[in-house]
XYZ file of C-alpha atoms in Angstrom:
514
model
C 25.572 -75.780 93.944
C 22.612 -74.901 90.798
C 24.111 -75.649 87.246
C 24.792 -72.283 85.145
C 22.188 -71.325 82.896
C 23.830 -71.151 79.742
C 22.652 -71.673 76.097
C 24.132 -74.974 74.710
C 25.087 -73.249 71.714
C 26.735 -69.850 72.793
C 30.076 -70.744 72.691
C 30.992 -67.729 70.333
C 29.504 -65.550 73.309
C 32.071 -66.548 76.028
C 33.834 -63.142 77.385
C 37.380 -63.180 75.662
C 38.001 -59.713 76.963
C 41.910 -59.674 77.981
C 41.464 -57.796 80.889
C 44.518 -56.393 82.433
C 43.230 -55.281 85.645
C 41.658 -58.051 85.966
C 44.501 -60.038 85.749
C 46.809 -58.249 88.005
C 43.979 -57.879 90.814
C 45.851 -59.819 94.187
C 42.349 -61.292 94.296
C 41.533 -63.010 97.879
C 44.734 -64.499 98.837
C 45.645 -68.508 98.151
C 42.866 -70.980 98.598
C 43.534 -74.459 99.627
C 41.882 -78.104 99.649
C 42.667 -80.917 101.061
C 41.646 -84.114 99.377
C 41.374 -86.998 101.916
C 41.176 -90.159 99.550
C 41.401 -93.744 99.538
C 45.074 -94.215 98.862
C 46.724 -90.966 99.386
C 46.154 -87.588 101.292
C 47.329 -84.554 99.143
C 46.897 -80.585 99.676
C 46.859 -78.345 96.610
C 46.941 -74.955 97.394
C 46.051 -72.781 94.323
C 47.069 -68.725 93.578
C 43.116 -67.913 93.869
C 40.084 -69.405 94.001
C 39.377 -68.572 90.153
C 38.551 -70.404 86.575
C 42.106 -70.686 85.842
C 43.482 -72.282 88.620
C 47.458 -72.367 89.502
C 48.788 -74.392 91.862
C 51.439 -72.935 94.099
C 52.022 -75.779 96.456
C 50.690 -80.020 95.917
C 51.934 -82.635 97.897
C 50.811 -85.626 99.116
C 50.730 -88.394 101.812
C 50.349 -92.348 101.156
C 48.014 -93.332 104.150
C 46.263 -96.088 102.004
C 42.910 -95.638 104.251
C 41.220 -98.178 101.913
C 43.336 -100.984 102.344
C 42.043 -104.292 104.114
C 38.743 -102.049 104.394
C 36.737 -104.534 102.498
C 37.962 -107.428 104.718
C 37.795 -105.772 108.397
C 35.228 -102.680 107.159
C 37.310 -100.163 109.214
C 40.485 -98.181 108.692
C 43.566 -99.923 110.072
C 44.967 -97.503 113.196
C 48.327 -97.195 111.641
C 46.845 -95.405 108.610
C 44.375 -93.776 111.016
C 47.327 -92.653 112.364
C 48.980 -91.561 109.434
C 46.093 -89.643 108.168
C 45.533 -87.700 110.841
C 49.167 -86.520 111.486
C 49.108 -85.903 107.705
C 46.165 -83.300 107.913
C 47.786 -81.449 110.470
C 50.917 -80.900 108.812
C 48.699 -79.694 106.199
C 46.945 -77.375 107.483
C 50.420 -76.275 109.358
C 51.658 -75.881 105.581
C 48.529 -73.661 104.741
C 48.514 -71.409 107.215
C 52.380 -70.738 106.909
C 51.612 -70.272 103.255
C 48.969 -67.558 104.141
C 45.981 -69.653 102.739
C 42.676 -67.606 103.227
C 40.406 -70.794 102.740
C 40.920 -73.953 103.185
C 38.553 -76.978 102.136
C 38.781 -80.368 102.969
C 37.047 -83.231 101.630
C 36.924 -87.231 102.323
C 35.836 -89.990 99.654
C 35.360 -93.780 99.564
C 37.020 -95.085 102.583
C 35.909 -92.740 105.171
C 32.028 -93.038 103.495
C 32.294 -96.962 103.977
C 34.398 -97.580 106.721
C 32.441 -97.741 110.357
C 35.628 -96.044 112.119
C 35.383 -93.253 109.459
C 32.991 -91.062 111.787
C 35.895 -91.660 114.458
C 38.769 -90.423 111.720
C 36.178 -87.518 110.752
C 36.163 -85.935 114.481
C 39.937 -87.044 115.226
C 41.302 -85.152 111.898
C 38.782 -81.746 113.070
C 39.897 -82.302 116.466
C 43.641 -82.140 115.755
C 43.551 -79.492 112.977
C 40.314 -77.093 113.019
C 39.113 -78.440 109.697
C 35.954 -79.434 109.083
C 35.641 -82.791 106.666
C 32.698 -83.063 104.021
C 32.368 -86.820 103.526
C 31.165 -87.091 99.807
C 28.721 -89.544 98.431
C 29.259 -91.266 95.525
C 26.805 -89.246 93.553
C 28.718 -85.962 94.525
C 32.313 -87.592 93.943
C 30.771 -88.514 89.901
C 29.355 -84.740 89.839
C 32.943 -83.205 90.692
C 34.933 -85.323 89.127
C 32.827 -84.376 86.058
C 33.112 -80.572 86.876
C 36.506 -80.888 87.050
C 36.429 -82.113 82.820
C 33.911 -79.296 82.405
C 36.628 -76.507 84.411
C 39.627 -78.207 82.177
C 37.850 -78.353 78.464
C 36.425 -76.387 76.153
C 32.803 -77.465 76.255
C 33.645 -81.453 76.702
C 30.653 -83.973 76.205
C 31.524 -87.431 76.925
C 31.917 -89.851 79.622
C 34.086 -89.074 82.983
C 35.562 -92.052 84.596
C 37.701 -91.336 87.870
C 39.219 -93.871 89.463
C 40.554 -93.420 92.917
C 42.000 -95.301 95.848
C 38.417 -96.910 96.599
C 36.430 -96.661 94.154
C 35.290 -95.874 90.386
C 33.025 -92.977 89.336
C 31.041 -92.866 85.987
C 29.439 -89.885 84.801
C 28.791 -87.408 82.108
C 29.800 -83.823 81.037
C 27.680 -82.634 78.916
C 29.112 -79.232 78.129
C 28.577 -76.981 80.861
C 26.748 -79.401 82.889
C 26.930 -82.956 84.554
C 24.019 -85.609 83.192
C 21.958 -87.163 85.207
C 23.348 -90.004 84.892
C 26.101 -91.702 86.578
C 27.626 -94.919 89.170
C 30.305 -95.590 91.855
C 31.738 -98.807 91.753
C 34.091 -100.543 94.213
C 37.027 -100.442 91.587
C 39.342 -98.360 93.363
C 43.158 -99.280 92.729
C 42.940 -101.166 96.303
C 40.216 -103.520 95.661
C 41.123 -104.028 92.453
C 45.041 -104.512 93.731
C 43.973 -107.407 95.993
C 41.419 -108.614 92.963
C 44.992 -109.180 91.119
C 46.594 -111.254 93.893
C 44.495 -114.076 92.737
C 45.752 -113.530 89.363
C 45.536 -111.319 86.497
C 42.760 -113.223 84.445
C 40.268 -113.863 87.795
C 40.596 -110.287 88.321
C 39.553 -109.628 84.753
C 36.773 -111.716 85.193
C 35.943 -110.048 88.523
C 35.972 -106.706 87.165
C 33.766 -107.316 83.840
C 31.358 -108.486 85.938
C 31.326 -105.392 88.369
C 31.581 -103.567 85.265
C 28.246 -105.282 83.465
C 26.150 -105.130 86.748
C 26.944 -101.739 87.247
C 27.402 -99.951 83.924
C 24.175 -99.889 81.871
C 24.447 -100.421 77.807
C 23.250 -97.099 77.260
C 25.769 -95.065 79.086
C 27.622 -94.011 76.278
C 29.687 -91.294 74.127
C 32.560 -91.048 71.618
C 34.590 -89.131 74.309
C 35.710 -90.867 77.433
C 37.555 -88.688 79.873
C 40.002 -90.566 82.391
C 40.811 -89.106 85.631
C 42.802 -89.880 88.772
C 46.495 -90.207 89.547
C 46.778 -94.127 88.282
C 45.036 -93.145 84.541
C 47.407 -90.228 84.684
C 50.470 -92.680 85.734
C 49.411 -94.618 82.203
C 49.117 -91.369 80.388
C 52.805 -90.476 80.954
C 54.198 -94.357 80.482
C 52.548 -94.066 77.152
C 53.443 -90.861 76.143
C 57.293 -92.269 77.039
C 56.503 -94.873 74.988
C 55.817 -93.107 71.847
C 57.927 -90.463 71.989
C 54.697 -88.507 72.139
C 55.651 -84.689 71.025
C 53.819 -82.633 73.630
C 55.060 -84.412 77.381
C 51.721 -82.806 78.965
C 49.002 -85.527 80.817
C 46.323 -82.732 80.306
C 44.359 -83.228 76.733
C 46.526 -86.171 75.624
C 44.338 -87.902 73.266
C 44.634 -91.707 72.026
C 42.961 -93.761 69.963
C 40.409 -96.320 71.986
C 42.355 -99.829 70.214
C 45.830 -98.095 71.179
C 45.360 -97.500 74.577
C 44.135 -100.771 75.351
C 46.285 -102.770 74.157
C 49.053 -100.331 76.228
C 47.291 -101.354 79.476
C 46.666 -104.514 78.769
C 50.623 -105.069 78.603
C 50.683 -103.474 81.598
C 48.042 -105.768 84.029
C 49.415 -108.637 81.460
C 53.018 -107.935 80.938
C 55.205 -110.511 78.903
C 57.968 -110.040 81.448
C 56.234 -109.508 84.881
C 58.412 -106.820 87.117
C 59.470 -105.314 83.746
C 58.507 -101.327 84.978
C 56.970 -98.760 82.603
C 59.094 -96.082 81.315
C 58.232 -92.965 82.833
C 56.249 -94.281 85.810
C 57.205 -92.899 89.261
C 58.007 -95.602 91.689
C 55.571 -94.945 94.049
C 52.795 -95.451 91.019
C 54.305 -98.659 90.079
C 52.480 -100.912 93.019
C 48.794 -99.670 92.099
C 50.082 -99.441 88.013
C 48.638 -103.129 87.090
C 45.215 -102.594 89.129
C 44.643 -98.879 86.947
C 45.574 -101.030 83.427
C 43.240 -103.602 84.139
C 40.192 -101.142 84.722
C 40.718 -98.639 82.556
C 41.074 -102.082 79.812
C 38.055 -103.323 80.881
C 36.079 -100.034 81.173
C 36.950 -98.599 77.296
C 35.996 -102.302 76.349
C 32.673 -102.042 78.183
C 31.881 -98.598 77.157
C 33.414 -98.314 73.655
C 34.411 -95.180 73.158
C 35.899 -93.566 69.607
C 38.664 -91.892 71.667
C 40.485 -91.253 75.048
C 41.218 -87.749 76.147
C 43.294 -87.824 79.407
C 42.228 -85.010 82.102
C 44.704 -83.501 85.140
C 41.656 -82.148 86.422
C 39.288 -84.181 88.582
C 37.617 -83.839 91.778
C 39.471 -80.898 93.324
C 39.406 -78.851 90.719
C 35.096 -79.604 90.110
C 34.789 -78.797 93.811
C 36.817 -75.817 93.267
C 34.788 -74.761 90.055
C 31.400 -75.349 92.145
C 32.450 -72.449 94.487
C 32.641 -70.027 91.950
C 29.884 -67.737 90.856
C 28.150 -68.580 87.852
C 29.393 -65.551 85.825
C 32.967 -67.029 86.882
C 32.300 -70.450 85.868
C 31.718 -69.121 82.208
C 34.771 -67.747 81.835
C 36.701 -69.385 78.827
C 39.440 -71.387 80.985
C 42.258 -71.002 78.424
C 41.542 -67.243 77.832
C 41.084 -66.856 81.461
C 44.998 -68.857 82.383
C 46.647 -67.004 79.393
C 45.922 -63.867 80.791
C 47.002 -64.457 84.364
C 49.966 -65.372 83.055
C 51.418 -63.751 80.264
C 49.925 -60.204 81.274
C 51.699 -59.893 84.221
C 55.119 -60.509 82.842
C 54.232 -58.135 79.849
C 56.008 -55.006 79.474
C 52.774 -53.257 78.935
C 50.148 -55.459 80.353
C 46.968 -53.643 78.789
C 48.743 -53.448 75.453
C 47.770 -57.433 74.929
C 43.670 -56.383 74.476
C 44.810 -53.877 71.792
C 46.378 -56.807 70.206
C 42.984 -58.737 69.662
C 40.473 -56.235 67.453
C 44.160 -55.302 65.465
C 44.363 -59.067 64.902
C 41.062 -60.254 64.018
C 41.484 -58.459 60.400
C 43.737 -61.224 59.635
C 41.191 -63.775 59.856
C 38.055 -63.546 58.116
C 34.892 -65.835 59.184
C 37.191 -67.403 62.050
C 35.637 -69.990 64.038
C 35.004 -69.552 67.471
C 37.356 -71.673 68.182
C 40.008 -70.283 66.584
C 39.437 -66.701 68.192
C 40.342 -68.095 71.521
C 43.413 -69.797 70.442
C 44.486 -66.124 68.652
C 42.912 -64.034 71.933
C 45.328 -66.513 74.279
C 48.512 -65.563 71.878
C 47.674 -62.420 72.391
C 47.383 -62.487 76.266
C 51.480 -64.504 76.318
C 52.782 -62.366 73.347
C 55.206 -60.423 75.469
C 56.546 -62.986 78.070
C 59.661 -63.442 76.448
C 60.899 -59.771 76.531
C 63.707 -60.279 79.028
C 65.107 -63.562 77.080
C 67.963 -62.890 75.205
C 67.119 -62.196 71.643
C 68.726 -65.684 70.065
C 66.639 -67.436 72.122
C 63.642 -65.970 72.882
C 61.658 -68.010 69.871
C 63.010 -71.615 70.557
C 62.609 -70.912 74.588
C 59.247 -69.598 74.260
C 57.986 -71.754 72.022
C 59.410 -74.863 74.828
C 57.743 -73.294 77.540
C 54.357 -72.935 75.627
C 54.011 -76.073 74.621
C 53.586 -77.081 78.566
C 53.119 -74.554 80.223
C 49.701 -75.484 82.759
C 47.464 -74.135 80.340
C 43.695 -75.736 80.702
C 41.046 -75.589 78.164
C 43.817 -76.986 75.134
C 44.688 -79.943 73.667
C 47.819 -80.905 72.265
C 47.584 -80.035 68.459
C 46.390 -76.220 70.574
C 49.148 -75.875 72.372
C 51.663 -76.315 69.469
C 49.425 -73.520 67.605
C 49.843 -70.671 70.351
C 53.164 -72.251 71.130
C 54.008 -71.851 67.535
C 52.592 -68.426 66.694
C 54.867 -66.859 69.761
C 57.840 -68.551 68.205
C 57.087 -66.930 65.006
C 56.553 -63.539 67.033
C 59.676 -63.566 68.074
C 60.870 -63.992 64.798
C 61.507 -67.767 64.883
C 62.172 -69.604 61.521
C 59.293 -71.509 59.904
C 62.038 -74.240 59.329
C 63.663 -74.015 62.951
C 64.341 -77.800 64.452
C 63.120 -76.317 67.540
C 59.456 -77.136 66.310
C 60.122 -80.237 65.551
C 58.037 -82.967 66.351
C 55.457 -80.816 68.081
C 54.716 -79.002 65.348
C 53.821 -81.907 63.070
C 50.607 -81.872 65.259
C 49.620 -78.879 63.121
C 47.593 -79.334 59.157
C 49.609 -77.017 56.697
C 47.017 -74.421 56.866
C 47.011 -73.751 60.699
C 50.570 -73.732 60.554
C 50.406 -71.337 58.100
C 48.091 -69.858 60.303
C 49.985 -69.486 63.641
C 53.134 -67.739 61.317
C 50.801 -65.175 59.845
C 49.687 -64.696 63.678
C 53.151 -64.454 65.084
C 54.297 -62.205 62.506
C 51.216 -59.777 62.879
C 52.232 -59.670 66.857
C 56.149 -58.622 65.901
C 54.994 -55.889 63.610
C 52.543 -54.784 66.357
C 54.992 -53.906 68.952
C 57.423 -52.740 66.566
C 55.431 -50.471 65.031
C 53.947 -49.043 68.298
C 56.783 -49.896 71.091
C 53.810 -51.488 73.126
C 51.639 -47.929 73.283
C 48.038 -49.294 72.907
C 47.032 -45.825 71.833
C 49.749 -45.927 68.963
C 48.324 -49.332 67.741
C 44.621 -48.535 67.816
C 45.640 -45.698 65.416
C 46.597 -47.973 62.560
C 45.430 -51.060 60.665
C 45.706 -53.893 58.951
C 44.023 -55.006 55.142
C 44.958 -57.854 53.791
C 44.173 -58.259 50.017
C 44.209 -60.621 47.313
C 47.683 -58.990 46.250
C 48.893 -57.103 49.110
C 49.376 -56.142 52.624
C 48.277 -52.656 53.891
C 49.581 -50.888 56.879
C 47.219 -47.995 57.602
C 48.511 -45.678 59.796
C 47.330 -42.398 61.799
C 48.695 -39.166 62.987
C 50.220 -41.026 66.362
C 51.575 -44.088 64.386
C 53.257 -42.617 61.370
C 56.684 -44.038 60.571
C 56.957 -43.654 56.773
C 60.695 -43.882 57.447
C 60.701 -46.634 59.348
C 62.842 -49.917 57.861
C 62.581 -51.880 60.890
C 58.441 -51.416 60.336
C 59.022 -52.013 56.868
C 61.036 -55.247 57.142
C 58.100 -57.063 59.432
C 55.690 -55.647 57.351
C 57.388 -58.047 54.327
C 57.670 -60.663 56.699
C 54.132 -60.325 57.022
C 53.249 -60.329 53.779
C 55.579 -63.144 52.954
C 53.659 -65.136 55.390
C 50.073 -64.255 53.613
C 51.724 -65.289 50.417
C 52.161 -61.862 48.846
C 54.299 -59.696 47.057
C 53.374 -56.210 47.844
C 53.107 -54.074 50.842
C 52.579 -50.577 51.411
C 52.513 -48.568 54.456
C 49.722 -45.673 54.232
C 49.261 -42.804 56.168
C 45.744 -41.754 56.835
């Protein structure tokens, strides 16, 4: 599918509208993909085929298609059988869930195995699914598209380590770069190398990287993709007590993650389990750590940003129309989650221009966070009033948002905490709020207090809010109200306006009828 022809400097032009009808539309039904990898076969069913895919079901079967492939050239009969059975079961599950479209892709193992075509035919015969065996170029491209779909205009190198191979490609804003490589450095072949000893395996991996990765293929940011590397991210977050326990967008200095990876593939005490690593990942973790360490040494990026989205999401993204691909992933996801949960779904759209007056000159990156906060601003209305602030902060901090990194998660969560009258010194904010600068934390507080005022003033009625306007001066905050919004005697509105003035840093506030 062609890449979108988008201006490279058009970040501010991305659609940021909160369309309640769009968010509430049922869509075309659930979309599913079966991913036949070299180590596992996985079914993921998404709520819909769209810009912000929300998984409804996710299950994998460890079929280890690539096990022993380097020695025999063929998939072992037991693994062959398990794969056919797994896909047949996944097809039955997808049918039972009412999936309206089910795609199936396969990668390195089926691509290389002499009996790969036999397996392809057997799967189709048993399940009725047509299997698309991706080339190395397609695998690299779709992994990069997964990162492009999951971040806000990413620029960097994407490394996707699967069971059979390692693909490296360039993510350049909204397109995939021309340069890519595919190397036989998946978890299973590297696991076999480690049987000869860590140092021998390191030398073999370094030789393959030196031969396959051109010196000019380098970028300041490296995006690791794949289950093994996600496991490393989880283990590192557990070891350092990361304030946001979410893999997607987890950013680490290269030197720090390399040192941690070394401790996994060359441990001081062999057999010691890494914290936070599922048992099913323990076997291949040293191989994943070795390849991550040596790849980072070779490419020398400044920082590492882990991605939960990869080939599957890149495949999904490539199926979308150009206009859909160009929508902001964070705002789209926040609308799909937040608007259906609100008392008045169309009220969020009225909040966007109303709160804009608070932040003249805000950047495009700041605007998208404010719009996302408006989208999820009424999600906690069913919770007990005493729990809303802390509960919404905790939930939003770990929501399955994409197009967002950890400090941005903390901003949106802190703004909604303030919207539900949470105190600025609430211990529930710690330690995540420490990811924000003092100025950004204050901005979240101002936005949250303004949202509280908007709901109290208008009772969630868009027409009432649209009949009012906020003005922030050097010494006061003024709320101008028209006929529909006249509340001259409302003590509650005055209290909310006073709280906003305090957050802004002025002492005076007033309600003016116009």
